[in-house]
Amino acid sequence: MRDFARALLLWVAFALPLNLAWELVQLRFYTLWSEGTPLVIAYSIAHCTIGDAMIAAVAFAVGAAASRRKDWPHASPWLGGISAVVFGIAYTAFSEWFNVYRIASWDYAPSMPLIHGIGLTPLLQWIAIPILMIALFRRWGHGRSDVESFPVSGKWSRQPAKEVTHEVRRRG
């Protein structure tokens, strides 16, 4: 469990600065940019970035559950990655709809491109950032793809992954 927690923390460590950068770039697509005070804008950016990190943490767990691998960015990047992206997009689509149309927590600027009424930039965020995070995790994460798998029984085992044919080199 400690290895999973370490991998999850690394994932969140990658998620925070990447999502902060994304939030700053997409800010002009929301009315907050033109209507909010500097303090409200700063609070909103921090709030959204922390929320994005929480979504990323759950997306990592979804990827681990789908691939049955705690080290899925190394061992099963396609299955884990697709699962994480689908979760991120689904949650974001619901959250955007709920916050824009149901409780009016925020609104889109006229410049926001929409897909069925949902902002395009937050949806793209959950395609682009998880893919980048997988690449970063595979490059700098110290997990090993041949160490542990997560079988159907729900217990960690020390069986090598059969689908992995490469060895992860550690940088020293």
mmCIF file with all atom_site columns, C-alpha atoms in Angstrom:
data_model
loop_
_atom_site.group_PDB
_atom_site.id
_atom_site.type_symbol
_atom_site.label_atom_id
_atom_site.label_alt_id
_atom_site.label_comp_id
_atom_site.label_asym_id
_atom_site.label_entity_id
_atom_site.label_seq_id
_atom_site.pdbx_PDB_ins_code
_atom_site.Cartn_x
_atom_site.Cartn_y
_atom_site.Cartn_z
_atom_site.occupancy
_atom_site.B_iso_or_equiv
_atom_site.pdbx_formal_charge
_atom_site.auth_seq_id
_atom_site.auth_comp_id
_atom_site.auth_asym_id
_atom_site.auth_atom_id
_atom_site.pdbx_PDB_model_num
ATOM 1   C CA . MET A 1 1   ? 0.000   0.000   0.000   1.00 0.00 ? 1   MET A CA 1
ATOM 2   C CA . ARG A 1 2   ? 2.910   2.329   0.688   1.00 0.00 ? 2   ARG A CA 1
ATOM 3   C CA . ASP A 1 3   ? 4.075   1.970   -2.931  1.00 0.00 ? 3   ASP A CA 1
ATOM 4   C CA . PHE A 1 4   ? 0.613   2.901   -4.189  1.00 0.00 ? 4   PHE A CA 1
ATOM 5   C CA . ALA A 1 5   ? 0.543   5.949   -1.919  1.00 0.00 ? 5   ALA A CA 1
ATOM 6   C CA . ARG A 1 6   ? 3.992   6.981   -3.133  1.00 0.00 ? 6   ARG A CA 1
ATOM 7   C CA . ALA A 1 7   ? 2.934   6.614   -6.787  1.00 0.00 ? 7   ALA A CA 1
ATOM 8   C CA . LEU A 1 8   ? -0.268  8.546   -6.090  1.00 0.00 ? 8   LEU A CA 1
ATOM 9   C CA . LEU A 1 9   ? 1.650   11.367  -4.405  1.00 0.00 ? 9   LEU A CA 1
ATOM 10  C CA . LEU A 1 10  ? 4.037   11.573  -7.357  1.00 0.00 ? 10  LEU A CA 1
ATOM 11  C CA . TRP A 1 11  ? 1.048   11.700  -9.723  1.00 0.00 ? 11  TRP A CA 1
ATOM 12  C CA . VAL A 1 12  ? -0.495  14.542  -7.706  1.00 0.00 ? 12  VAL A CA 1
ATOM 13  C CA . ALA A 1 13  ? 2.887   16.319  -7.581  1.00 0.00 ? 13  ALA A CA 1
ATOM 14  C CA . PHE A 1 14  ? 2.880   16.321  -11.393 1.00 0.00 ? 14  PHE A CA 1
ATOM 15  C CA . ALA A 1 15  ? -0.811  17.292  -11.492 1.00 0.00 ? 15  ALA A CA 1
ATOM 16  C CA . LEU A 1 16  ? -0.557  20.439  -9.379  1.00 0.00 ? 16  LEU A CA 1
ATOM 17  C CA . PRO A 1 17  ? 1.790   22.582  -11.515 1.00 0.00 ? 17  PRO A CA 1
ATOM 18  C CA . LEU A 1 18  ? 0.385   21.296  -14.814 1.00 0.00 ? 18  LEU A CA 1
ATOM 19  C CA . ASN A 1 19  ? -3.196  22.059  -13.804 1.00 0.00 ? 19  ASN A CA 1
ATOM 20  C CA . LEU A 1 20  ? -2.190  25.420  -12.350 1.00 0.00 ? 20  LEU A CA 1
ATOM 21  C CA . ALA A 1 21  ? -0.657  26.340  -15.707 1.00 0.00 ? 21  ALA A CA 1
ATOM 22  C CA . TRP A 1 22  ? -3.780  25.135  -17.518 1.00 0.00 ? 22  TRP A CA 1
ATOM 23  C CA . GLU A 1 23  ? -6.071  27.113  -15.213 1.00 0.00 ? 23  GLU A CA 1
ATOM 24  C CA . LEU A 1 24  ? -4.043  30.266  -15.842 1.00 0.00 ? 24  LEU A CA 1
ATOM 25  C CA . VAL A 1 25  ? -4.174  29.784  -19.618 1.00 0.00 ? 25  VAL A CA 1
ATOM 26  C CA . GLN A 1 26  ? -7.902  29.013  -19.779 1.00 0.00 ? 26  GLN A CA 1
ATOM 27  C CA . LEU A 1 27  ? -8.925  31.777  -17.364 1.00 0.00 ? 27  LEU A CA 1
ATOM 28  C CA . ARG A 1 28  ? -9.798  34.204  -20.166 1.00 0.00 ? 28  ARG A CA 1
ATOM 29  C CA . PHE A 1 29  ? -12.461 31.763  -21.381 1.00 0.00 ? 29  PHE A CA 1
ATOM 30  C CA . TYR A 1 30  ? -14.481 32.367  -18.197 1.00 0.00 ? 30  TYR A CA 1
ATOM 31  C CA . THR A 1 31  ? -16.328 35.543  -17.168 1.00 0.00 ? 31  THR A CA 1
ATOM 32  C CA . LEU A 1 32  ? -14.303 35.569  -13.957 1.00 0.00 ? 32  LEU A CA 1
ATOM 33  C CA . TRP A 1 33  ? -11.380 37.004  -15.922 1.00 0.00 ? 33  TRP A CA 1
ATOM 34  C CA . SER A 1 34  ? -13.242 40.224  -16.736 1.00 0.00 ? 34  SER A CA 1
ATOM 35  C CA . GLU A 1 35  ? -15.646 40.405  -13.790 1.00 0.00 ? 35  GLU A CA 1
ATOM 36  C CA . GLY A 1 36  ? -13.675 39.127  -10.793 1.00 0.00 ? 36  GLY A CA 1
ATOM 37  C CA . THR A 1 37  ? -11.474 41.071  -8.402  1.00 0.00 ? 37  THR A CA 1
ATOM 38  C CA . PRO A 1 38  ? -7.806  40.035  -8.199  1.00 0.00 ? 38  PRO A CA 1
ATOM 39  C CA . LEU A 1 39  ? -8.468  38.322  -4.855  1.00 0.00 ? 39  LEU A CA 1
ATOM 40  C CA . VAL A 1 40  ? -11.462 36.388  -6.217  1.00 0.00 ? 40  VAL A CA 1
ATOM 41  C CA . ILE A 1 41  ? -9.466  35.398  -9.299  1.00 0.00 ? 41  ILE A CA 1
ATOM 42  C CA . ALA A 1 42  ? -6.531  34.196  -7.170  1.00 0.00 ? 42  ALA A CA 1
ATOM 43  C CA . TYR A 1 43  ? -8.854  32.234  -4.869  1.00 0.00 ? 43  TYR A CA 1
ATOM 44  C CA . SER A 1 44  ? -10.653 30.677  -7.841  1.00 0.00 ? 44  SER A CA 1
ATOM 45  C CA . ILE A 1 45  ? -7.403  29.620  -9.495  1.00 0.00 ? 45  ILE A CA 1
ATOM 46  C CA . ALA A 1 46  ? -6.175  28.024  -6.255  1.00 0.00 ? 46  ALA A CA 1
ATOM 47  C CA . HIS A 1 47  ? -9.551  26.370  -5.639  1.00 0.00 ? 47  HIS A CA 1
ATOM 48  C CA . CYS A 1 48  ? -9.742  24.962  -9.169  1.00 0.00 ? 48  CYS A CA 1
ATOM 49  C CA . THR A 1 49  ? -6.126  23.778  -9.142  1.00 0.00 ? 49  THR A CA 1
ATOM 50  C CA . ILE A 1 50  ? -6.629  21.898  -5.876  1.00 0.00 ? 50  ILE A CA 1
ATOM 51  C CA . GLY A 1 51  ? -9.857  20.451  -7.259  1.00 0.00 ? 51  GLY A CA 1
ATOM 52  C CA . ASP A 1 52  ? -8.006  19.373  -10.402 1.00 0.00 ? 52  ASP A CA 1
ATOM 53  C CA . ALA A 1 53  ? -5.380  17.631  -8.256  1.00 0.00 ? 53  ALA A CA 1
ATOM 54  C CA . MET A 1 54  ? -8.161  15.780  -6.429  1.00 0.00 ? 54  MET A CA 1
ATOM 55  C CA . ILE A 1 55  ? -9.718  14.737  -9.747  1.00 0.00 ? 55  ILE A CA 1
ATOM 56  C CA . ALA A 1 56  ? -6.268  13.608  -10.906 1.00 0.00 ? 56  ALA A CA 1
ATOM 57  C CA . ALA A 1 57  ? -5.838  11.519  -7.739  1.00 0.00 ? 57  ALA A CA 1
ATOM 58  C CA . VAL A 1 58  ? -9.145  9.740   -8.323  1.00 0.00 ? 58  VAL A CA 1
ATOM 59  C CA . ALA A 1 59  ? -8.271  9.336   -12.021 1.00 0.00 ? 59  ALA A CA 1
ATOM 60  C CA . PHE A 1 60  ? -4.997  7.666   -10.968 1.00 0.00 ? 60  PHE A CA 1
ATOM 61  C CA . ALA A 1 61  ? -6.942  5.263   -8.734  1.00 0.00 ? 61  ALA A CA 1
ATOM 62  C CA . VAL A 1 62  ? -9.391  4.563   -11.584 1.00 0.00 ? 62  VAL A CA 1
ATOM 63  C CA . GLY A 1 63  ? -6.430  3.794   -13.862 1.00 0.00 ? 63  GLY A CA 1
ATOM 64  C CA . ALA A 1 64  ? -4.993  1.476   -11.209 1.00 0.00 ? 64  ALA A CA 1
ATOM 65  C CA . ALA A 1 65  ? -8.312  -0.314  -10.744 1.00 0.00 ? 65  ALA A CA 1
ATOM 66  C CA . ALA A 1 66  ? -8.919  -0.702  -14.482 1.00 0.00 ? 66  ALA A CA 1
ATOM 67  C CA . SER A 1 67  ? -5.426  -2.029  -15.158 1.00 0.00 ? 67  SER A CA 1
ATOM 68  C CA . ARG A 1 68  ? -5.149  -3.851  -11.826 1.00 0.00 ? 68  ARG A CA 1
ATOM 69  C CA . ARG A 1 69  ? -1.727  -2.256  -11.510 1.00 0.00 ? 69  ARG A CA 1
ATOM 70  C CA . LYS A 1 70  ? -0.608  0.351   -9.006  1.00 0.00 ? 70  LYS A CA 1
ATOM 71  C CA . ASP A 1 71  ? 2.249   1.157   -11.402 1.00 0.00 ? 71  ASP A CA 1
ATOM 72  C CA . TRP A 1 72  ? -0.011  1.476   -14.437 1.00 0.00 ? 72  TRP A CA 1
ATOM 73  C CA . PRO A 1 73  ? 1.774   4.477   -15.982 1.00 0.00 ? 73  PRO A CA 1
ATOM 74  C CA . HIS A 1 74  ? 4.768   2.129   -16.433 1.00 0.00 ? 74  HIS A CA 1
ATOM 75  C CA . ALA A 1 75  ? 3.138   -1.266  -16.850 1.00 0.00 ? 75  ALA A CA 1
ATOM 76  C CA . SER A 1 76  ? -0.172  -0.499  -18.533 1.00 0.00 ? 76  SER A CA 1
ATOM 77  C CA . PRO A 1 77  ? -0.164  3.098   -19.792 1.00 0.00 ? 77  PRO A CA 1
ATOM 78  C CA . TRP A 1 78  ? -2.831  2.558   -22.448 1.00 0.00 ? 78  TRP A CA 1
ATOM 79  C CA . LEU A 1 79  ? -5.493  0.886   -20.324 1.00 0.00 ? 79  LEU A CA 1
ATOM 80  C CA . GLY A 1 80  ? -4.782  2.943   -17.212 1.00 0.00 ? 80  GLY A CA 1
ATOM 81  C CA . GLY A 1 81  ? -4.429  6.132   -19.240 1.00 0.00 ? 81  GLY A CA 1
ATOM 82  C CA . ILE A 1 82  ? -7.641  5.687   -21.192 1.00 0.00 ? 82  ILE A CA 1
ATOM 83  C CA . SER A 1 83  ? -9.481  4.917   -17.954 1.00 0.00 ? 83  SER A CA 1
ATOM 84  C CA . ALA A 1 84  ? -8.044  8.012   -16.259 1.00 0.00 ? 84  ALA A CA 1
ATOM 85  C CA . VAL A 1 85  ? -8.864  10.235  -19.257 1.00 0.00 ? 85  VAL A CA 1
ATOM 86  C CA . VAL A 1 86  ? -12.429 8.923   -19.557 1.00 0.00 ? 86  VAL A CA 1
ATOM 87  C CA . PHE A 1 87  ? -13.005 9.485   -15.836 1.00 0.00 ? 87  PHE A CA 1
ATOM 88  C CA . GLY A 1 88  ? -11.517 12.997  -16.029 1.00 0.00 ? 88  GLY A CA 1
ATOM 89  C CA . ILE A 1 89  ? -13.645 13.975  -19.019 1.00 0.00 ? 89  ILE A CA 1
ATOM 90  C CA . ALA A 1 90  ? -16.832 12.474  -17.562 1.00 0.00 ? 90  ALA A CA 1
ATOM 91  C CA . TYR A 1 91  ? -16.390 14.143  -14.188 1.00 0.00 ? 91  TYR A CA 1
ATOM 92  C CA . THR A 1 92  ? -15.440 17.469  -15.775 1.00 0.00 ? 92  THR A CA 1
ATOM 93  C CA . ALA A 1 93  ? -18.410 17.432  -18.163 1.00 0.00 ? 93  ALA A CA 1
ATOM 94  C CA . PHE A 1 94  ? -20.757 16.865  -15.221 1.00 0.00 ? 94  PHE A CA 1
ATOM 95  C CA . SER A 1 95  ? -19.008 19.462  -13.044 1.00 0.00 ? 95  SER A CA 1
ATOM 96  C CA . GLU A 1 96  ? -19.020 22.111  -15.767 1.00 0.00 ? 96  GLU A CA 1
ATOM 97  C CA . TRP A 1 97  ? -22.708 21.500  -16.530 1.00 0.00 ? 97  TRP A CA 1
ATOM 98  C CA . PHE A 1 98  ? -23.636 21.540  -12.844 1.00 0.00 ? 98  PHE A CA 1
ATOM 99  C CA . ASN A 1 99  ? -21.595 24.640  -11.961 1.00 0.00 ? 99  ASN A CA 1
ATOM 100 C CA . VAL A 1 100 ? -22.532 26.660  -15.054 1.00 0.00 ? 100 VAL A CA 1
ATOM 101 C CA . TYR A 1 101 ? -26.174 25.721  -15.596 1.00 0.00 ? 101 TYR A CA 1
ATOM 102 C CA . ARG A 1 102 ? -27.499 24.429  -12.265 1.00 0.00 ? 102 ARG A CA 1
ATOM 103 C CA . ILE A 1 103 ? -25.871 26.489  -9.496  1.00 0.00 ? 103 ILE A CA 1
ATOM 104 C CA . ALA A 1 104 ? -24.237 29.278  -11.545 1.00 0.00 ? 104 ALA A CA 1
ATOM 105 C CA . SER A 1 105 ? -20.899 29.105  -9.708  1.00 0.00 ? 105 SER A CA 1
ATOM 106 C CA . TRP A 1 106 ? -19.177 30.343  -12.841 1.00 0.00 ? 106 TRP A CA 1
ATOM 107 C CA . ASP A 1 107 ? -19.958 31.175  -16.442 1.00 0.00 ? 107 ASP A CA 1
ATOM 108 C CA . TYR A 1 108 ? -18.265 30.997  -19.802 1.00 0.00 ? 108 TYR A CA 1
ATOM 109 C CA . ALA A 1 109 ? -17.026 34.045  -21.663 1.00 0.00 ? 109 ALA A CA 1
ATOM 110 C CA . PRO A 1 110 ? -18.253 34.398  -25.257 1.00 0.00 ? 110 PRO A CA 1
ATOM 111 C CA . SER A 1 111 ? -14.785 33.270  -26.395 1.00 0.00 ? 111 SER A CA 1
ATOM 112 C CA . MET A 1 112 ? -15.196 29.784  -24.838 1.00 0.00 ? 112 MET A CA 1
ATOM 113 C CA . PRO A 1 113 ? -15.734 27.160  -27.540 1.00 0.00 ? 113 PRO A CA 1
ATOM 114 C CA . LEU A 1 114 ? -18.567 24.834  -26.508 1.00 0.00 ? 114 LEU A CA 1
ATOM 115 C CA . ILE A 1 115 ? -19.398 21.201  -27.179 1.00 0.00 ? 115 ILE A CA 1
ATOM 116 C CA . HIS A 1 116 ? -23.060 20.545  -26.379 1.00 0.00 ? 116 HIS A CA 1
ATOM 117 C CA . GLY A 1 117 ? -22.972 23.520  -24.021 1.00 0.00 ? 117 GLY A CA 1
ATOM 118 C CA . ILE A 1 118 ? -19.847 22.376  -22.146 1.00 0.00 ? 118 ILE A CA 1
ATOM 119 C CA . GLY A 1 119 ? -16.610 24.359  -22.354 1.00 0.00 ? 119 GLY A CA 1
ATOM 120 C CA . LEU A 1 120 ? -14.004 22.817  -24.643 1.00 0.00 ? 120 LEU A CA 1
ATOM 121 C CA . THR A 1 121 ? -10.918 23.916  -22.693 1.00 0.00 ? 121 THR A CA 1
ATOM 122 C CA . PRO A 1 122 ? -11.761 22.026  -19.478 1.00 0.00 ? 122 PRO A CA 1
ATOM 123 C CA . LEU A 1 123 ? -12.511 18.903  -21.522 1.00 0.00 ? 123 LEU A CA 1
ATOM 124 C CA . LEU A 1 124 ? -9.215  19.192  -23.405 1.00 0.00 ? 124 LEU A CA 1
ATOM 125 C CA . GLN A 1 125 ? -7.492  19.607  -20.048 1.00 0.00 ? 125 GLN A CA 1
ATOM 126 C CA . TRP A 1 126 ? -8.397  16.012  -19.133 1.00 0.00 ? 126 TRP A CA 1
ATOM 127 C CA . ILE A 1 127 ? -6.996  14.691  -22.390 1.00 0.00 ? 127 ILE A CA 1
ATOM 128 C CA . ALA A 1 128 ? -3.764  16.675  -22.579 1.00 0.00 ? 128 ALA A CA 1
ATOM 129 C CA . ILE A 1 129 ? -2.647  16.732  -18.953 1.00 0.00 ? 129 ILE A CA 1
ATOM 130 C CA . PRO A 1 130 ? -3.059  13.017  -18.132 1.00 0.00 ? 130 PRO A CA 1
ATOM 131 C CA . ILE A 1 131 ? -1.132  12.103  -21.292 1.00 0.00 ? 131 ILE A CA 1
ATOM 132 C CA . LEU A 1 132 ? 1.655   14.475  -20.300 1.00 0.00 ? 132 LEU A CA 1
ATOM 133 C CA . MET A 1 133 ? 1.587   13.129  -16.739 1.00 0.00 ? 133 MET A CA 1
ATOM 134 C CA . ILE A 1 134 ? 1.964   9.546   -17.984 1.00 0.00 ? 134 ILE A CA 1
ATOM 135 C CA . ALA A 1 135 ? 5.012   10.617  -19.993 1.00 0.00 ? 135 ALA A CA 1
ATOM 136 C CA . LEU A 1 136 ? 6.482   12.420  -16.966 1.00 0.00 ? 136 LEU A CA 1
ATOM 137 C CA . PHE A 1 137 ? 5.719   9.499   -14.664 1.00 0.00 ? 137 PHE A CA 1
ATOM 138 C CA . ARG A 1 138 ? 7.351   7.040   -17.074 1.00 0.00 ? 138 ARG A CA 1
ATOM 139 C CA . ARG A 1 139 ? 10.393  9.296   -17.364 1.00 0.00 ? 139 ARG A CA 1
ATOM 140 C CA . TRP A 1 140 ? 10.900  10.319  -13.729 1.00 0.00 ? 140 TRP A CA 1
ATOM 141 C CA . GLY A 1 141 ? 8.681   8.022   -11.683 1.00 0.00 ? 141 GLY A CA 1
ATOM 142 C CA . HIS A 1 142 ? 10.656  5.358   -9.890  1.00 0.00 ? 142 HIS A CA 1
ATOM 143 C CA . GLY A 1 143 ? 8.025   2.634   -10.075 1.00 0.00 ? 143 GLY A CA 1
ATOM 144 C CA . ARG A 1 144 ? 8.958   -0.657  -11.681 1.00 0.00 ? 144 ARG A CA 1
ATOM 145 C CA . SER A 1 145 ? 6.650   -2.275  -14.142 1.00 0.00 ? 145 SER A CA 1
ATOM 146 C CA . ASP A 1 146 ? 7.695   -5.796  -13.148 1.00 0.00 ? 146 ASP A CA 1
ATOM 147 C CA . VAL A 1 147 ? 7.327   -5.588  -9.379  1.00 0.00 ? 147 VAL A CA 1
ATOM 148 C CA . GLU A 1 148 ? 3.728   -5.988  -8.312  1.00 0.00 ? 148 GLU A CA 1
ATOM 149 C CA . SER A 1 149 ? 0.391   -6.678  -9.912  1.00 0.00 ? 149 SER A CA 1
ATOM 150 C CA . PHE A 1 150 ? -3.096  -6.294  -8.513  1.00 0.00 ? 150 PHE A CA 1
ATOM 151 C CA . PRO A 1 151 ? -5.011  -9.538  -9.136  1.00 0.00 ? 151 PRO A CA 1
ATOM 152 C CA . VAL A 1 152 ? -8.754  -10.037 -9.055  1.00 0.00 ? 152 VAL A CA 1
ATOM 153 C CA . SER A 1 153 ? -8.552  -11.203 -5.430  1.00 0.00 ? 153 SER A CA 1
ATOM 154 C CA . GLY A 1 154 ? -7.683  -7.638  -4.433  1.00 0.00 ? 154 GLY A CA 1
ATOM 155 C CA . LYS A 1 155 ? -4.334  -8.528  -2.872  1.00 0.00 ? 155 LYS A CA 1
ATOM 156 C CA . TRP A 1 156 ? -0.943  -7.328  -4.049  1.00 0.00 ? 156 TRP A CA 1
ATOM 157 C CA . SER A 1 157 ? 1.326   -10.059 -5.391  1.00 0.00 ? 157 SER A CA 1
ATOM 158 C CA . ARG A 1 158 ? 4.941   -10.214 -6.498  1.00 0.00 ? 158 ARG A CA 1
ATOM 159 C CA . GLN A 1 159 ? 4.271   -11.670 -9.919  1.00 0.00 ? 159 GLN A CA 1
ATOM 160 C CA . PRO A 1 160 ? 5.951   -10.078 -12.920 1.00 0.00 ? 160 PRO A CA 1
ATOM 161 C CA . ALA A 1 161 ? 3.748   -8.479  -15.516 1.00 0.00 ? 161 ALA A CA 1
ATOM 162 C CA . LYS A 1 162 ? 3.702   -10.599 -18.657 1.00 0.00 ? 162 LYS A CA 1
ATOM 163 C CA . GLU A 1 163 ? 2.892   -7.744  -21.012 1.00 0.00 ? 163 GLU A CA 1
ATOM 164 C CA . VAL A 1 164 ? 6.013   -5.780  -20.116 1.00 0.00 ? 164 VAL A CA 1
ATOM 165 C CA . THR A 1 165 ? 9.111   -6.635  -22.105 1.00 0.00 ? 165 THR A CA 1
ATOM 166 C CA . HIS A 1 166 ? 11.328  -3.684  -21.273 1.00 0.00 ? 166 HIS A CA 1
ATOM 167 C CA . GLU A 1 167 ? 13.227  -2.881  -18.130 1.00 0.00 ? 167 GLU A CA 1
ATOM 168 C CA . VAL A 1 168 ? 12.832  0.463   -16.430 1.00 0.00 ? 168 VAL A CA 1
ATOM 169 C CA . ARG A 1 169 ? 16.200  2.030   -15.790 1.00 0.00 ? 169 ARG A CA 1
ATOM 170 C CA . ARG A 1 170 ? 16.636  4.090   -12.678 1.00 0.00 ? 170 ARG A CA 1
ATOM 171 C CA . ARG A 1 171 ? 18.479  7.342   -12.907 1.00 0.00 ? 171 ARG A CA 1
ATOM 172 C CA . GLY A 1 172 ? 20.946  7.953   -10.139 1.00 0.00 ? 172 GLY A CA 1
#
